[in-house]
Short mmCIF file of C-alpha atoms in Angstrom, two decimals:
data_model
loop_
_atom_site.label_atom_id
_atom_site.label_comp_id
_atom_site.label_asym_id
_atom_site.label_seq_id
_atom_site.Cartn_x
_atom_site.Cartn_y
_atom_site.Cartn_z
CA UNK A 8 68.85 -38.38 -26.32
CA UNK A 9 72.55 -37.41 -26.08
CA UNK A 10 72.09 -34.00 -24.34
CA UNK A 11 69.75 -35.19 -22.24
CA UNK A 12 72.05 -38.31 -21.00
CA UNK A 13 74.86 -35.51 -20.48
CA UNK A 14 72.97 -33.29 -18.50
CA UNK A 15 71.91 -36.47 -16.46
CA UNK A 16 75.55 -37.08 -15.74
CA UNK A 17 76.49 -33.26 -14.95
CA UNK A 18 73.40 -33.24 -12.56
CA UNK A 19 74.70 -36.90 -11.02
CA UNK A 20 78.21 -35.96 -10.36
CA UNK A 21 77.18 -32.64 -9.06
CA UNK A 22 74.67 -34.36 -6.50
CA UNK A 23 77.48 -36.49 -5.33
CA UNK A 24 79.68 -33.25 -4.74
CA UNK A 25 77.63 -31.48 -3.05
CA UNK A 26 76.48 -34.79 -0.98
CA UNK A 27 80.15 -35.40 -0.23
CA UNK A 28 80.57 -31.73 1.16
CA UNK A 29 77.53 -32.03 3.25
CA UNK A 30 78.50 -35.33 4.81
CA UNK A 31 82.15 -33.84 5.42
CA UNK A 32 80.43 -30.55 7.09
CA UNK A 33 77.92 -33.00 9.23
CA UNK A 34 80.72 -35.09 10.19
CA UNK A 35 82.72 -32.05 11.18
CA UNK A 36 79.68 -30.40 13.29
CA UNK A 37 79.72 -33.76 15.24
CA UNK A 38 82.98 -33.61 16.06
CA UNK A 39 82.96 -29.89 17.27
CA UNK A 40 79.42 -30.81 19.42
CA UNK A 41 81.15 -33.98 21.01
CA UNK A 42 84.14 -31.28 22.16
CA UNK A 43 81.81 -28.77 23.25
CA UNK A 44 79.72 -31.10 25.33
CA UNK A 45 83.01 -33.05 26.77
CA UNK A 46 84.68 -29.06 27.70
CA UNK A 47 81.14 -28.21 29.26
CA UNK A 48 80.90 -31.06 31.73
CA UNK A 49 84.74 -30.00 32.94
CA UNK A 50 84.91 -28.20 36.33
CA UNK A 51 86.14 -24.51 35.16
CA UNK A 52 89.96 -25.49 36.49
CA UNK A 53 89.63 -28.54 34.58
CA UNK A 54 88.33 -27.35 31.78
CA UNK A 55 91.04 -24.11 30.92
CA UNK A 56 93.87 -27.15 31.55
CA UNK A 57 91.93 -29.39 28.80
CA UNK A 58 91.83 -26.45 26.70
CA UNK A 59 95.52 -25.86 26.37
CA UNK A 60 96.37 -29.28 26.48
CA UNK A 61 94.53 -29.95 23.26
CA UNK A 62 96.05 -27.11 21.61
CA UNK A 63 99.42 -28.81 22.04
CA UNK A 64 98.16 -32.10 20.31
CA UNK A 65 97.18 -30.03 17.21
CA UNK A 66 100.40 -29.41 15.05
CA UNK A 67 97.82 -29.28 12.13
CA UNK A 68 95.92 -26.41 13.69
CA UNK A 69 92.59 -28.30 12.64
CA UNK A 70 91.23 -27.03 16.06
CA UNK A 71 90.23 -23.63 17.48
CA UNK A 72 89.02 -23.21 20.77
CA UNK A 73 88.19 -19.83 22.80
CA UNK A 74 87.42 -19.04 26.35
CA UNK A 75 85.92 -15.42 26.90
CA UNK A 76 84.75 -13.47 29.55
CA UNK A 77 80.90 -12.30 29.96
CA UNK A 78 82.43 -8.92 28.65
CA UNK A 79 84.14 -10.50 25.61
CA UNK A 80 87.59 -10.50 27.38
CA UNK A 81 90.13 -13.42 26.18
CA UNK A 82 90.59 -15.89 28.86
CA UNK A 83 92.14 -19.31 27.06
CA UNK A 84 92.48 -20.60 23.77
CA UNK A 85 93.98 -19.99 20.44
CA UNK A 86 91.22 -17.52 19.38
CA UNK A 87 91.84 -13.61 19.64
CA UNK A 88 88.31 -12.82 19.96
CA UNK A 89 84.90 -13.50 19.10
CA UNK A 90 83.40 -13.06 15.64
CA UNK A 91 81.08 -10.79 14.72
CA UNK A 92 77.35 -11.76 14.01
CA UNK A 93 78.10 -14.88 16.29
CA UNK A 94 74.80 -16.47 17.54
CA UNK A 95 75.43 -17.76 20.76
CA UNK A 96 73.67 -21.25 21.89
CA UNK A 97 72.74 -21.76 18.50
CA UNK A 98 74.03 -24.57 16.20
CA UNK A 99 77.17 -24.93 14.21
CA UNK A 100 77.67 -21.95 12.01
CA UNK A 101 80.32 -20.75 9.34
CA UNK A 102 82.19 -17.67 10.92
CA UNK A 103 85.70 -16.19 10.33
CA UNK A 104 88.12 -15.97 13.64
CA UNK A 105 91.30 -14.86 14.09
CA UNK A 106 93.96 -17.53 15.19
CA UNK A 107 96.77 -16.50 17.63
CA UNK A 108 99.24 -19.08 18.50
CA UNK A 109 103.35 -19.76 18.52
CA UNK A 110 103.07 -19.14 14.83
CA UNK A 111 101.67 -15.54 14.85
CA UNK A 112 98.33 -14.18 14.06
CA UNK A 113 96.54 -15.84 11.20
CA UNK A 114 92.55 -15.00 9.68
CA UNK A 115 90.86 -18.27 8.98
CA UNK A 116 87.10 -19.52 7.91
CA UNK A 117 85.74 -21.68 10.64
CA UNK A 118 83.26 -23.96 11.62
CA UNK A 119 82.00 -23.47 15.09
CA UNK A 120 79.67 -23.59 18.12
CA UNK A 121 79.25 -21.01 20.65
CA UNK A 122 77.83 -21.81 24.48
CA UNK A 123 77.08 -19.74 27.41
CA UNK A 124 78.62 -21.52 30.67
CA UNK A 125 77.14 -21.55 33.98
CA UNK A 126 79.70 -18.88 35.16
CA UNK A 127 78.62 -16.36 32.45
CA UNK A 128 81.83 -17.11 30.40
CA UNK A 129 81.61 -17.88 26.89
CA UNK A 130 83.03 -21.04 25.05
CA UNK A 131 83.87 -21.24 21.55
CA UNK A 132 84.73 -24.61 19.64
CA UNK A 133 85.62 -24.72 16.15
CA UNK A 134 87.20 -26.51 13.39
CA UNK A 135 89.12 -25.12 10.27
CA UNK A 136 86.86 -25.02 7.41
CA UNK A 137 89.50 -25.22 4.79
CA UNK A 138 90.14 -28.70 5.60
CA UNK A 139 86.11 -29.59 4.26
CA UNK A 140 86.92 -27.11 1.44
CA UNK A 141 90.07 -28.87 0.50
CA UNK A 142 88.55 -32.29 0.76
CA UNK A 143 85.56 -30.91 -1.39
CA UNK A 144 87.68 -29.26 -4.00
CA UNK A 145 89.46 -32.53 -4.44
CA UNK A 146 86.56 -34.55 -4.96
CA UNK A 147 84.94 -31.96 -7.36
CA UNK A 148 88.06 -32.26 -9.55
CA UNK A 149 88.05 -35.72 -9.41
CA UNK A 150 84.24 -35.58 -10.42
CA UNK A 151 84.90 -32.82 -13.27
CA UNK A 152 88.12 -34.96 -14.37
CA UNK A 153 85.52 -37.66 -15.18
CA UNK A 154 82.82 -35.37 -16.42
CA UNK A 155 84.62 -34.76 -19.38
CA UNK A 156 84.96 -38.31 -20.81
CA UNK A 157 81.71 -39.48 -19.85
CA UNK A 158 80.09 -36.27 -21.93
CA UNK A 159 82.51 -36.99 -24.60
CA UNK A 160 81.46 -41.09 -24.52
CA UNK A 161 77.54 -39.71 -24.57
CA UNK A 162 78.00 -37.79 -27.39
CA UNK A 163 80.07 -40.45 -29.16
CA UNK A 164 77.49 -43.22 -28.37
CA UNK A 165 74.70 -40.64 -29.71
CA UNK A 166 76.24 -40.27 -33.07
CA UNK A 167 76.99 -43.55 -33.38
CA UNK A 168 73.56 -44.92 -32.48
CA UNK A 169 71.89 -42.09 -34.69
CA UNK A 170 74.68 -42.48 -38.00
CA UNK A 171 73.46 -46.04 -37.82
CA UNK A 172 69.95 -45.87 -37.52
CA UNK A 173 70.14 -43.27 -40.29
CA UNK A 174 72.06 -45.72 -42.60
CA UNK A 175 69.44 -48.09 -42.05
CA UNK A 176 66.60 -45.84 -42.72
CA UNK A 177 68.51 -44.41 -45.82
CA UNK A 178 68.68 -48.17 -47.14
CA UNK A 179 65.01 -48.84 -46.04
CA UNK A 180 63.98 -45.58 -48.30
CA UNK A 181 65.96 -46.90 -51.28
CA UNK A 182 64.73 -50.32 -51.50
CA UNK A 183 60.99 -48.75 -50.92
CA UNK A 184 61.55 -46.47 -53.58
CA UNK A 185 62.63 -49.52 -56.05
CA UNK A 186 59.65 -51.43 -54.95
CA UNK A 187 57.26 -48.64 -55.97
CA UNK A 188 59.30 -48.03 -59.13
CA UNK A 189 57.98 -51.68 -60.02
CA UNK A 190 60.77 -53.84 -58.11
CA UNK A 191 58.29 -56.13 -56.59
CA UNK A 192 61.24 -59.03 -55.63
CA UNK A 193 62.87 -56.36 -53.65
CA UNK A 194 62.96 -56.98 -50.04
CA UNK A 195 63.80 -54.78 -46.72
CA UNK A 196 67.08 -55.67 -45.24
CA UNK A 197 67.17 -57.67 -42.29
CA UNK A 198 69.90 -57.33 -39.50
CA UNK A 199 71.99 -59.65 -37.47
CA UNK A 200 69.97 -59.32 -34.45
CA UNK A 201 66.41 -59.33 -33.20
CA UNK A 202 66.06 -55.74 -32.86
CA UNK A 203 63.14 -53.30 -33.63
CA UNK A 204 64.18 -52.76 -37.21
CA UNK A 205 64.80 -56.46 -37.58
CA UNK A 206 61.31 -57.39 -36.76
CA UNK A 207 59.66 -54.63 -38.46
CA UNK A 208 61.44 -55.55 -41.67
CA UNK A 209 60.36 -59.40 -41.16
CA UNK A 210 56.82 -58.37 -40.85
CA UNK A 211 57.27 -55.75 -43.84
CA UNK A 212 58.89 -58.59 -45.89
CA UNK A 213 55.87 -60.95 -45.30
CA UNK A 214 53.65 -58.12 -46.38
CA UNK A 215 55.59 -57.61 -49.58
CA UNK A 216 55.69 -61.62 -49.89
CA UNK A 217 52.04 -61.72 -49.97
CA UNK A 218 51.61 -58.42 -52.09
CA UNK A 219 53.65 -59.78 -54.79
CA UNK A 220 51.76 -63.29 -54.88
CA UNK A 221 48.33 -61.42 -55.11
CA UNK A 222 49.74 -58.99 -57.66
CA UNK A 223 51.36 -61.93 -59.93
CA UNK A 224 47.87 -63.65 -59.51
CA UNK A 225 46.27 -60.81 -60.72
CA UNK A 226 48.59 -60.02 -63.43
CA UNK A 227 47.85 -63.85 -64.23
CA UNK A 228 44.16 -63.75 -63.76
CA UNK A 229 43.44 -61.41 -66.87
CA UNK A 230 45.46 -63.53 -69.14
CA UNK A 231 43.68 -67.09 -67.61
CA UNK A 232 40.12 -65.22 -68.40
CA UNK A 233 40.83 -64.13 -71.78
CA UNK A 234 42.22 -67.85 -72.75
CA UNK A 235 39.66 -69.63 -71.04
CA UNK A 236 36.47 -67.68 -72.27
CA UNK A 237 38.04 -67.00 -75.78
CA UNK A 238 37.30 -70.67 -76.33
CA UNK A 239 33.56 -71.05 -75.63
CA UNK A 240 33.04 -67.28 -76.70
CA UNK A 241 34.50 -67.99 -80.12
CA UNK A 242 32.37 -71.31 -80.53
CA UNK A 243 29.15 -69.59 -79.50
CA UNK A 244 29.97 -66.95 -82.38
CA UNK A 245 30.85 -69.56 -84.81
CA UNK A 246 27.73 -71.54 -84.22
CA UNK A 247 25.52 -68.29 -84.46
CA UNK A 248 27.49 -67.54 -87.77
CA UNK A 249 26.73 -71.10 -89.11
CA UNK A 250 23.34 -71.06 -88.21
CA UNK A 251 22.58 -67.78 -89.67
CA UNK A 252 24.26 -69.08 -92.99
CA UNK A 253 23.16 -72.98 -92.72
CA UNK A 254 19.71 -73.02 -90.99
CA UNK A 255 16.78 -73.47 -92.96
CA UNK A 256 14.10 -74.64 -90.38
CA UNK A 257 12.95 -73.76 -86.81
CA UNK A 258 14.37 -76.55 -85.50
CA UNK A 259 17.84 -75.97 -86.80
CA UNK A 260 17.73 -72.41 -85.53
CA UNK A 261 16.85 -73.95 -82.11
CA UNK A 262 19.22 -76.52 -81.81
CA UNK A 263 22.05 -73.57 -82.79
CA UNK A 264 20.94 -71.55 -79.97
CA UNK A 265 20.87 -74.48 -77.87
CA UNK A 266 24.55 -75.18 -78.28
CA UNK A 267 25.23 -71.22 -78.28
CA UNK A 268 23.37 -71.06 -74.84
CA UNK A 269 25.76 -74.27 -73.63
CA UNK A 270 28.80 -72.19 -74.82
CA UNK A 271 27.31 -69.11 -73.42
CA UNK A 272 26.82 -70.73 -69.59
CA UNK A 273 30.22 -71.82 -69.76
CA UNK A 274 31.34 -68.55 -69.92
CA UNK A 275 29.27 -67.39 -67.13
CA UNK A 276 30.54 -70.23 -64.77
CA UNK A 277 33.76 -69.21 -65.34
CA UNK A 278 33.18 -65.80 -64.27
CA UNK A 279 31.00 -67.17 -61.36
CA UNK A 280 33.68 -69.11 -60.00
CA UNK A 281 36.33 -66.63 -60.40
CA UNK A 282 33.84 -64.09 -58.55
CA UNK A 283 33.22 -66.59 -55.80
CA UNK A 284 37.13 -67.31 -55.73
CA UNK A 285 37.90 -63.57 -55.25
CA UNK A 286 35.04 -63.13 -52.63
CA UNK A 287 36.72 -66.07 -50.45
CA UNK A 288 40.25 -64.54 -50.83
CA UNK A 289 39.63 -61.07 -50.03
CA UNK A 290 36.74 -61.54 -47.47
CA UNK A 291 37.23 -61.51 -43.73
CA UNK A 292 34.21 -63.54 -42.84
CA UNK A 293 35.33 -64.48 -39.65
CA UNK A 294 32.06 -63.27 -38.04
CA UNK A 295 30.48 -66.43 -39.48
CA UNK A 296 32.84 -68.80 -37.84
CA UNK A 297 31.77 -71.50 -34.96
CA UNK A 298 31.64 -74.87 -34.26
CA UNK A 299 31.20 -76.94 -36.92
CA UNK A 300 30.13 -80.72 -36.85
CA UNK A 301 33.13 -82.18 -40.08
CA UNK A 302 31.04 -85.51 -39.36
CA UNK A 303 27.96 -83.80 -40.45
CA UNK A 304 29.41 -82.11 -43.36
CA UNK A 305 31.11 -85.11 -44.94
CA UNK A 306 28.03 -87.48 -44.48
CA UNK A 307 25.90 -84.50 -46.33
CA UNK A 308 28.53 -84.29 -48.72
CA UNK A 309 28.41 -88.11 -49.39
CA UNK A 310 24.66 -87.99 -49.63
CA UNK A 311 24.86 -85.46 -52.41
CA UNK A 312 27.36 -87.33 -54.78
CA UNK A 313 25.96 -91.09 -53.68
CA UNK A 314 23.81 -91.06 -56.74
CA UNK A 315 26.26 -89.34 -59.12
CA UNK A 316 28.86 -91.57 -58.32
CA UNK A 317 26.31 -94.63 -58.69
CA UNK A 318 25.34 -93.65 -62.23
CA UNK A 319 29.00 -93.66 -62.88
CA UNK A 320 29.61 -97.26 -61.30
CA UNK A 321 31.63 -95.94 -58.54
CA UNK A 322 31.57 -96.78 -55.17
CA UNK A 323 31.41 -94.02 -52.51
CA UNK A 324 32.33 -94.85 -48.82
CA UNK A 325 31.95 -92.50 -46.24
CA UNK A 326 33.94 -93.24 -43.09
CA UNK A 327 33.28 -90.68 -39.96
CA UNK A 328 33.80 -93.00 -36.72
CA UNK A 329 34.54 -89.92 -34.45
CA UNK A 330 32.13 -87.20 -34.26
CA UNK A 331 35.02 -84.09 -34.33
CA UNK A 332 34.14 -80.53 -34.49
CA UNK A 333 36.50 -77.35 -36.04
CA UNK A 334 36.12 -73.87 -35.71
CA UNK A 335 35.49 -72.47 -39.37
CA UNK A 336 32.28 -71.49 -41.75
CA UNK A 337 30.17 -74.43 -42.28
CA UNK A 338 28.93 -73.55 -45.75
CA UNK A 339 32.48 -72.64 -47.02
CA UNK A 340 33.72 -76.29 -45.64
CA UNK A 341 31.00 -77.88 -47.32
CA UNK A 342 31.76 -76.00 -50.45
CA UNK A 343 35.69 -77.05 -49.95
CA UNK A 344 34.83 -80.97 -49.28
CA UNK A 345 32.40 -81.04 -52.50
CA UNK A 346 34.71 -79.73 -54.34
CA UNK A 347 37.12 -82.46 -53.70
CA UNK A 348 34.54 -85.27 -53.87
CA UNK A 349 33.53 -83.71 -57.19
CA UNK A 350 37.31 -84.16 -58.62
CA UNK A 351 37.27 -87.78 -57.12
CA UNK A 352 34.34 -88.84 -58.64
CA UNK A 353 34.79 -86.95 -61.65
CA UNK A 354 38.29 -88.61 -62.45
CA UNK A 355 37.83 -91.98 -61.38
CA UNK A 356 37.22 -94.16 -63.85
CA UNK A 357 34.06 -96.69 -63.63
CA UNK A 358 34.18 -99.46 -60.98
CA UNK A 359 36.40 -97.57 -58.89
CA UNK A 360 36.46 -96.45 -55.43
CA UNK A 361 36.12 -93.01 -53.77
CA UNK A 362 36.53 -92.60 -49.93
CA UNK A 363 35.57 -89.85 -47.71
CA UNK A 364 37.02 -90.02 -44.05
CA UNK A 365 37.52 -88.13 -41.04
CA UNK A 366 40.49 -89.16 -38.67
CA UNK A 367 42.07 -87.75 -35.70
CA UNK A 368 45.78 -87.16 -35.74
CA UNK A 369 47.83 -85.43 -32.57
CA UNK A 370 46.27 -81.92 -32.55
CA UNK A 371 44.31 -81.76 -35.78
CA UNK A 372 41.36 -83.23 -37.29
CA UNK A 373 41.85 -84.62 -41.05
CA UNK A 374 39.45 -84.69 -43.54
CA UNK A 375 40.95 -87.06 -46.19
CA UNK A 376 39.47 -87.93 -49.74
CA UNK A 377 41.10 -90.63 -51.63
CA UNK A 378 40.01 -91.98 -54.87
CA UNK A 379 41.37 -94.50 -57.37
CA UNK A 380 42.01 -92.28 -60.25
CA UNK A 381 45.07 -91.56 -62.29
CA UNK A 382 46.19 -89.33 -59.40
CA UNK A 383 48.34 -86.27 -59.30
CA UNK A 384 52.10 -86.40 -60.10
CA UNK A 385 54.94 -84.94 -58.07
CA UNK A 386 55.49 -82.37 -60.86
CA UNK A 387 52.02 -81.10 -60.64
CA UNK A 388 51.13 -80.86 -57.30
CA UNK A 389 51.70 -76.74 -56.99
CA UNK A 390 50.58 -76.49 -60.54
CA UNK A 391 47.23 -77.77 -59.99
CA UNK A 392 46.59 -75.29 -57.45
CA UNK A 393 46.78 -72.51 -60.23
CA UNK A 394 43.76 -71.28 -61.41
CA UNK A 395 42.28 -72.28 -64.88
CA UNK A 396 45.09 -75.11 -65.08
CA UNK A 397 44.52 -78.15 -66.71
CA UNK A 398 46.36 -81.40 -67.10
CA UNK A 399 46.79 -82.85 -70.53
CA UNK A 400 45.41 -85.89 -69.39
CA UNK A 401 42.20 -84.39 -68.50
CA UNK A 402 41.72 -82.02 -71.45
CA UNK A 403 38.88 -84.23 -72.46
CA UNK A 404 37.22 -84.00 -69.14
CA UNK A 405 35.07 -81.07 -68.52
CA UNK A 406 35.70 -78.41 -66.23
CA UNK A 407 37.11 -74.87 -65.28
CA UNK A 408 40.32 -75.79 -63.31
CA UNK A 409 39.28 -73.50 -60.27
CA UNK A 410 37.91 -76.53 -57.67
CA UNK A 411 41.50 -77.08 -56.25
CA UNK A 412 42.34 -73.28 -56.08
CA UNK A 413 38.89 -72.61 -54.04
CA UNK A 414 39.52 -75.21 -51.90
CA UNK A 415 42.93 -73.91 -51.03
CA UNK A 416 41.67 -70.35 -50.59
CA UNK A 417 38.85 -71.86 -48.46
CA UNK A 418 41.73 -73.62 -46.33
CA UNK A 419 43.99 -70.51 -45.94
CA UNK A 420 41.05 -68.47 -44.88
CA UNK A 421 40.48 -70.90 -41.93
CA UNK A 422 44.16 -71.11 -41.34
CA UNK A 423 44.04 -75.05 -42.31
CA UNK A 424 46.49 -76.90 -44.01
CA UNK A 425 45.91 -78.23 -47.39
CA UNK A 426 47.97 -81.53 -48.71
CA UNK A 427 48.21 -83.17 -52.02
CA UNK A 428 49.68 -86.81 -52.22
CA UNK A 429 51.12 -87.86 -55.19
CA UNK A 430 51.09 -91.45 -56.53
CA UNK A 431 48.76 -93.87 -58.15
CA UNK A 432 45.41 -92.83 -57.00
CA UNK A 433 44.60 -89.07 -55.47
CA UNK A 434 44.78 -88.74 -51.88
CA UNK A 435 44.13 -84.79 -50.65
CA UNK A 436 43.67 -83.63 -47.07
CA UNK A 437 42.70 -80.81 -45.18
CA UNK A 438 44.27 -81.01 -41.73
CA UNK A 439 42.18 -78.96 -39.39
CA UNK A 440 42.98 -77.23 -36.04
CA UNK A 441 41.13 -79.51 -33.50
CA UNK A 442 38.26 -78.25 -31.30
CA UNK A 443 36.61 -79.74 -28.67
CA UNK A 444 33.42 -82.22 -29.31
CA UNK A 445 30.19 -80.67 -29.56
CA UNK A 446 27.61 -81.63 -26.74
#
């Protein structure tokens, strides 16, 4: 780029030089043509006087005029003879002529026009070409003096920009190598300006944040699976050993088999839930998205859990005054709302109340599930979203600790917002981007 810019600068200055020289030449040609027309228009006697008088008022010897007979003999002017290879009655042309005046004889480069007069004589009018060349040399010298600083500046700027870019690339390579070596908390450097490097670094850093989260999540999943499967599998193994040693009747063996089956079912439920969660987190199932009526979803979930709530002595209330819609996957949204209602019913004591509401707030549609249970403390708001997390106060309640994590994954897939409000009772909200009401 530096070489291209330097070449462009040279070409630009060369163009300025040539354009200046051409304009000076055209200006001189116009002056010569004007003087020729004035002399041709005069009678013969006045023409001779005008030629001699004009030469007297040209102390700088810029003009040159010659009047010659039909056979080339000199009649008037300061031009000794007609230049060789001269085109008569043509355009202005370059030539070399011999000037003779009071200062002697001198050969000069001229720009002149030759014209045949009505009486057969030839009139030559010219101007000293050295004047144009001198001005062109001055302009060229000035341009040449400016050329070297311009080229030097191009090279300096190019080297500085190249060094800056190379320095950032080297730093990025070093950090990437540390990331590849296992330092997942390393991030690419961000510049002070909003340049393409900084924009790219911001995007890559966001990707690295997501990768770090996923890798840490995967690393924890193995430990969580091992921890949570160990208990039901150990229980199943102990029951089989005890049944083998102590069971004496077919009924006792069947009872042991039933308990073992329950433990294995719990293990299978854990594995199924993990696979379902992984499917949602990895899936890009936007092809199944469409307009979903949230009011229908919460009514359907309410009908599903109403018998369970009645058996437990809990009042389940569904409030959906507005027929609001969102853009999403209907099956996944039903699963998310069902998980929230399941938790609310599960952890609300007898005589309590669970409310499923649908409200409109600004440009969002909010699905709200509220209960009168023990609630979630401020310290546990983030912890409950982790896989297999079980608070100490609900250890005795059946569950896998994957419900809210599954809801968070579904909400993230849709680009919605999931909020847990701490305090007495529990209030959870899924804030969905508003979509027009179905008609």
